[in-house]
Amino acid sequence: MSQNLPDRGELALSSVLGLLGTRGPVEGADIARALNVSPATVTQVTKGLLARGLVLELDNAPSQGGRPGRLLGLSFQRMGALGA
């Protein structure tokens, strides 16, 4: 394997940020489907992004009978750091 490729965690992190940047607020389950990763991977990545202040938990997503999910969105206070 090439040493220039990002590891799986870095790829998932940048993919989640990219998805939120292009689609706006998205529920975690929808992120998992869009990126073809497990919900557990999304949870792990978003916990780190939340801790860094890059992502915010927004309102509850509409429920379709199950537990309502939380919408995740980019923190616009940190956008300068993302653009650098």
Tab-separated table of N, CA and C in Angstrom:
chain	number	residue	atom	x	y	z
A	1	MET	N	0.837	-1.171	0.000
A	1	MET	CA	0.000	0.000	0.000
A	1	MET	C	0.884	1.238	0.000
A	2	SER	N	0.460	2.282	-0.744
A	2	SER	CA	1.227	3.508	-0.835
A	2	SER	C	1.201	4.263	0.483
A	3	GLN	N	2.338	4.833	0.862
A	3	GLN	CA	2.399	5.604	2.097
A	3	GLN	C	1.796	6.991	1.933
A	4	ASN	N	1.482	7.409	0.699
A	4	ASN	CA	0.904	8.723	0.460
A	4	ASN	C	-0.604	8.755	0.649
A	5	LEU	N	-1.234	7.605	0.748
A	5	LEU	CA	-2.677	7.557	0.910
A	5	LEU	C	-3.053	7.839	2.355
A	6	PRO	N	-4.155	8.592	2.569
A	6	PRO	CA	-4.586	8.824	3.950
A	6	PRO	C	-5.099	7.535	4.562
A	7	ASP	N	-4.998	7.430	5.893
A	7	ASP	CA	-5.554	6.235	6.521
A	7	ASP	C	-7.074	6.324	6.495
A	8	ARG	N	-7.702	5.237	6.828
A	8	ARG	CA	-9.162	5.130	6.730
A	8	ARG	C	-9.879	6.179	7.570
A	9	GLY	N	-9.362	6.448	8.756
A	9	GLY	CA	-9.974	7.442	9.633
A	9	GLY	C	-9.916	8.846	9.049
A	10	GLU	N	-8.762	9.204	8.473
A	10	GLU	CA	-8.628	10.518	7.847
A	10	GLU	C	-9.547	10.641	6.638
A	11	LEU	N	-9.674	9.569	5.878
A	11	LEU	CA	-10.542	9.582	4.715
A	11	LEU	C	-11.989	9.754	5.137
A	12	ALA	N	-12.411	9.043	6.175
A	12	ALA	CA	-13.784	9.170	6.672
A	12	ALA	C	-14.027	10.573	7.206
A	13	LEU	N	-13.070	11.137	7.913
A	13	LEU	CA	-13.207	12.482	8.458
A	13	LEU	C	-13.383	13.490	7.339
A	14	SER	N	-12.532	13.457	6.338
A	14	SER	CA	-12.642	14.414	5.244
A	14	SER	C	-13.903	14.179	4.428
A	15	SER	N	-14.343	12.940	4.322
A	15	SER	CA	-15.568	12.637	3.588
A	15	SER	C	-16.794	13.205	4.300
A	16	VAL	N	-16.839	13.079	5.618
A	16	VAL	CA	-17.962	13.618	6.389
A	16	VAL	C	-17.980	15.138	6.267
A	17	LEU	N	-16.826	15.780	6.418
A	17	LEU	CA	-16.761	17.240	6.288
A	17	LEU	C	-17.180	17.680	4.889
A	18	GLY	N	-16.715	16.961	3.879
A	18	GLY	CA	-17.085	17.290	2.507
A	18	GLY	C	-18.576	17.150	2.262
A	19	LEU	N	-19.157	16.086	2.798
A	19	LEU	CA	-20.592	15.857	2.634
A	19	LEU	C	-21.400	16.964	3.308
A	20	LEU	N	-21.022	17.315	4.523
A	20	LEU	CA	-21.729	18.380	5.237
A	20	LEU	C	-21.544	19.723	4.532
A	21	GLY	N	-20.385	19.922	3.944
A	21	GLY	CA	-20.122	21.172	3.241
A	21	GLY	C	-20.916	21.309	1.953
A	22	THR	N	-21.195	20.202	1.300
A	22	THR	CA	-21.927	20.269	0.034
A	22	THR	C	-23.427	20.104	0.196
A	23	ARG	N	-23.858	19.347	1.192
A	23	ARG	CA	-25.294	19.083	1.370
A	23	ARG	C	-25.939	19.886	2.476
A	24	GLY	N	-25.155	20.455	3.356
A	24	GLY	CA	-25.735	21.141	4.501
A	24	GLY	C	-26.038	20.131	5.594
A	25	PRO	N	-26.866	20.499	6.566
A	25	PRO	CA	-27.152	19.603	7.687
A	25	PRO	C	-27.713	18.256	7.233
A	26	VAL	N	-27.147	17.190	7.784
A	26	VAL	CA	-27.507	15.824	7.412
A	26	VAL	C	-27.561	14.978	8.679
A	27	GLU	N	-28.472	14.030	8.712
A	27	GLU	CA	-28.572	13.077	9.815
A	27	GLU	C	-27.460	12.040	9.693
A	28	GLY	N	-26.986	11.557	10.828
A	28	GLY	CA	-25.893	10.579	10.839
A	28	GLY	C	-26.167	9.346	10.003
A	29	ALA	N	-27.385	8.818	10.068
A	29	ALA	CA	-27.717	7.620	9.285
A	29	ALA	C	-27.631	7.911	7.789
A	30	ASP	N	-28.008	9.113	7.385
A	30	ASP	CA	-27.914	9.483	5.973
A	30	ASP	C	-26.464	9.650	5.537
A	31	ILE	N	-25.623	10.130	6.448
A	31	ILE	CA	-24.186	10.229	6.151
A	31	ILE	C	-23.625	8.837	5.900
A	32	ALA	N	-23.981	7.884	6.758
A	32	ALA	CA	-23.494	6.512	6.617
A	32	ALA	C	-23.910	5.929	5.267
A	33	ARG	N	-25.175	6.126	4.885
A	33	ARG	CA	-25.649	5.610	3.595
A	33	ARG	C	-24.927	6.280	2.423
A	34	ALA	N	-24.781	7.596	2.488
A	34	ALA	CA	-24.163	8.336	1.388
A	34	ALA	C	-22.699	7.960	1.197
A	35	LEU	N	-22.001	7.687	2.291
A	35	LEU	CA	-20.574	7.362	2.225
A	35	LEU	C	-20.294	5.860	2.198
A	36	ASN	N	-21.360	5.072	2.307
A	36	ASN	CA	-21.227	3.613	2.296
A	36	ASN	C	-20.298	3.128	3.412
A	37	VAL	N	-20.540	3.667	4.615
A	37	VAL	CA	-19.804	3.238	5.809
A	37	VAL	C	-20.828	2.876	6.874
A	38	SER	N	-20.373	2.268	7.933
A	38	SER	CA	-21.284	1.866	9.005
A	38	SER	C	-21.693	3.075	9.842
A	39	PRO	N	-22.874	3.022	10.443
A	39	PRO	CA	-23.269	4.089	11.367
A	39	PRO	C	-22.274	4.256	12.516
A	40	ALA	N	-21.657	3.167	12.937
A	40	ALA	CA	-20.659	3.250	14.010
A	40	ALA	C	-19.451	4.080	13.569
A	41	THR	N	-19.053	3.956	12.317
A	41	THR	CA	-17.947	4.755	11.792
A	41	THR	C	-18.318	6.228	11.805
A	42	VAL	N	-19.536	6.534	11.383
A	42	VAL	CA	-19.995	7.922	11.380
A	42	VAL	C	-20.018	8.467	12.802
A	43	THR	N	-20.507	7.683	13.744
A	43	THR	CA	-20.542	8.113	15.140
A	43	THR	C	-19.138	8.407	15.646
A	44	GLN	N	-18.207	7.522	15.360
A	44	GLN	CA	-16.831	7.696	15.815
A	44	GLN	C	-16.213	8.957	15.211
A	45	VAL	N	-16.397	9.157	13.921
A	45	VAL	CA	-15.822	10.325	13.250
A	45	VAL	C	-16.474	11.605	13.750
A	46	THR	N	-17.798	11.613	13.858
A	46	THR	CA	-18.480	12.838	14.254
A	46	THR	C	-18.208	13.201	15.719
A	47	LYS	N	-17.956	12.220	16.565
A	47	LYS	CA	-17.580	12.535	17.952
A	47	LYS	C	-16.314	13.380	17.978
A	48	GLY	N	-15.347	13.002	17.169
A	48	GLY	CA	-14.106	13.772	17.086
A	48	GLY	C	-14.327	15.158	16.508
A	49	LEU	N	-15.165	15.248	15.484
A	49	LEU	CA	-15.455	16.540	14.865
A	49	LEU	C	-16.231	17.450	15.816
A	50	LEU	N	-17.143	16.864	16.578
A	50	LEU	CA	-17.887	17.625	17.587
A	50	LEU	C	-16.939	18.145	18.663
A	51	ALA	N	-16.027	17.304	19.115
A	51	ALA	CA	-15.078	17.694	20.158
A	51	ALA	C	-14.168	18.833	19.694
A	52	ARG	N	-13.838	18.853	18.412
A	52	ARG	CA	-12.989	19.911	17.849
A	52	ARG	C	-13.768	21.181	17.515
A	53	GLY	N	-15.075	21.109	17.596
A	53	GLY	CA	-15.900	22.265	17.280
A	53	GLY	C	-16.100	22.492	15.798
A	54	LEU	N	-15.772	21.499	14.965
A	54	LEU	CA	-15.937	21.637	13.519
A	54	LEU	C	-17.351	21.322	13.069
A	55	VAL	N	-18.055	20.516	13.862
A	55	VAL	CA	-19.414	20.096	13.546
A	55	VAL	C	-20.289	20.375	14.757
A	56	LEU	N	-21.537	20.742	14.490
A	56	LEU	CA	-22.498	21.001	15.554
A	56	LEU	C	-23.683	20.065	15.420
A	57	GLU	N	-24.272	19.682	16.555
A	57	GLU	CA	-25.539	18.967	16.534
A	57	GLU	C	-26.637	20.011	16.452
A	58	LEU	N	-27.513	19.862	15.485
A	58	LEU	CA	-28.602	20.800	15.279
A	58	LEU	C	-29.895	20.168	15.766
A	59	ASP	N	-31.010	20.534	15.204
A	59	ASP	CA	-32.307	20.001	15.606
A	59	ASP	C	-32.428	18.512	15.343
A	60	ASN	N	-33.460	17.911	15.944
A	60	ASN	CA	-33.783	16.521	15.647
A	60	ASN	C	-34.297	16.415	14.223
A	61	ALA	N	-33.916	15.343	13.556
A	61	ALA	CA	-34.441	15.063	12.221
A	61	ALA	C	-35.834	14.472	12.376
A	62	PRO	N	-36.707	14.663	11.395
A	62	PRO	CA	-38.045	14.058	11.481
A	62	PRO	C	-37.944	12.543	11.631
A	63	SER	N	-38.745	11.991	12.513
A	63	SER	CA	-38.743	10.554	12.768
A	63	SER	C	-39.746	9.858	11.865
A	64	GLN	N	-39.385	8.663	11.428
A	64	GLN	CA	-40.293	7.831	10.644
A	64	GLN	C	-40.695	6.618	11.464
A	65	GLY	N	-40.931	6.829	12.739
A	65	GLY	CA	-41.381	5.758	13.612
A	65	GLY	C	-40.352	5.310	14.624
A	66	GLY	N	-39.077	5.553	14.359
A	66	GLY	CA	-38.028	5.165	15.297
A	66	GLY	C	-37.551	6.357	16.097
A	67	ARG	N	-36.444	6.180	16.739
A	67	ARG	CA	-35.849	7.268	17.506
A	67	ARG	C	-35.392	8.359	16.540
A	68	PRO	N	-35.731	9.619	16.807
A	68	PRO	CA	-35.321	10.676	15.885
A	68	PRO	C	-33.809	10.854	15.903
A	69	GLY	N	-33.242	11.039	14.735
A	69	GLY	CA	-31.813	11.290	14.629
A	69	GLY	C	-31.520	12.763	14.813
A	70	ARG	N	-30.251	13.085	14.999
A	70	ARG	CA	-29.834	14.478	15.135
A	70	ARG	C	-29.210	14.929	13.832
A	71	LEU	N	-29.602	16.122	13.394
A	71	LEU	CA	-28.976	16.708	12.221
A	71	LEU	C	-27.607	17.236	12.612
A	72	LEU	N	-26.626	16.980	11.781
A	72	LEU	CA	-25.274	17.467	11.999
A	72	LEU	C	-24.959	18.487	10.929
A	73	GLY	N	-24.303	19.561	11.309
A	73	GLY	CA	-23.931	20.600	10.359
A	73	GLY	C	-22.566	21.165	10.695
A	74	LEU	N	-21.980	21.856	9.730
A	74	LEU	CA	-20.682	22.477	9.946
A	74	LEU	C	-20.811	23.673	10.876
A	75	SER	N	-19.782	23.889	11.658
A	75	SER	CA	-19.708	25.068	12.516
A	75	SER	C	-19.127	26.202	11.685
A	76	PHE	N	-19.918	27.220	11.434
A	76	PHE	CA	-19.461	28.320	10.594
A	76	PHE	C	-18.400	29.166	11.289
A	77	GLN	N	-18.273	29.035	12.602
A	77	GLN	CA	-17.207	29.743	13.314
A	77	GLN	C	-15.854	29.151	12.992
A	78	ARG	N	-15.828	27.921	12.529
A	78	ARG	CA	-14.553	27.243	12.217
A	78	ARG	C	-14.300	27.146	10.718
A	79	MET	N	-15.105	27.783	9.902
A	79	MET	CA	-14.971	27.652	8.457
A	79	MET	C	-13.623	28.142	7.951
A	80	GLY	N	-13.045	29.158	8.575
A	80	GLY	CA	-11.742	29.641	8.150
A	80	GLY	C	-10.682	28.564	8.278
A	81	ALA	N	-10.760	27.773	9.326
A	81	ALA	CA	-9.781	26.697	9.532
A	81	ALA	C	-9.975	25.608	8.486
A	82	LEU	N	-11.228	25.375	8.064
A	82	LEU	CA	-11.471	24.355	7.059
A	82	LEU	C	-11.009	24.789	5.692
A	83	GLY	N	-11.068	26.072	5.423
A	83	GLY	CA	-10.693	26.569	4.104
A	83	GLY	C	-9.193	26.717	3.933
A	84	ALA	N	-8.455	26.679	5.005
A	84	ALA	CA	-7.018	26.924	4.921
A	84	ALA	C	-6.246	25.831	4.291
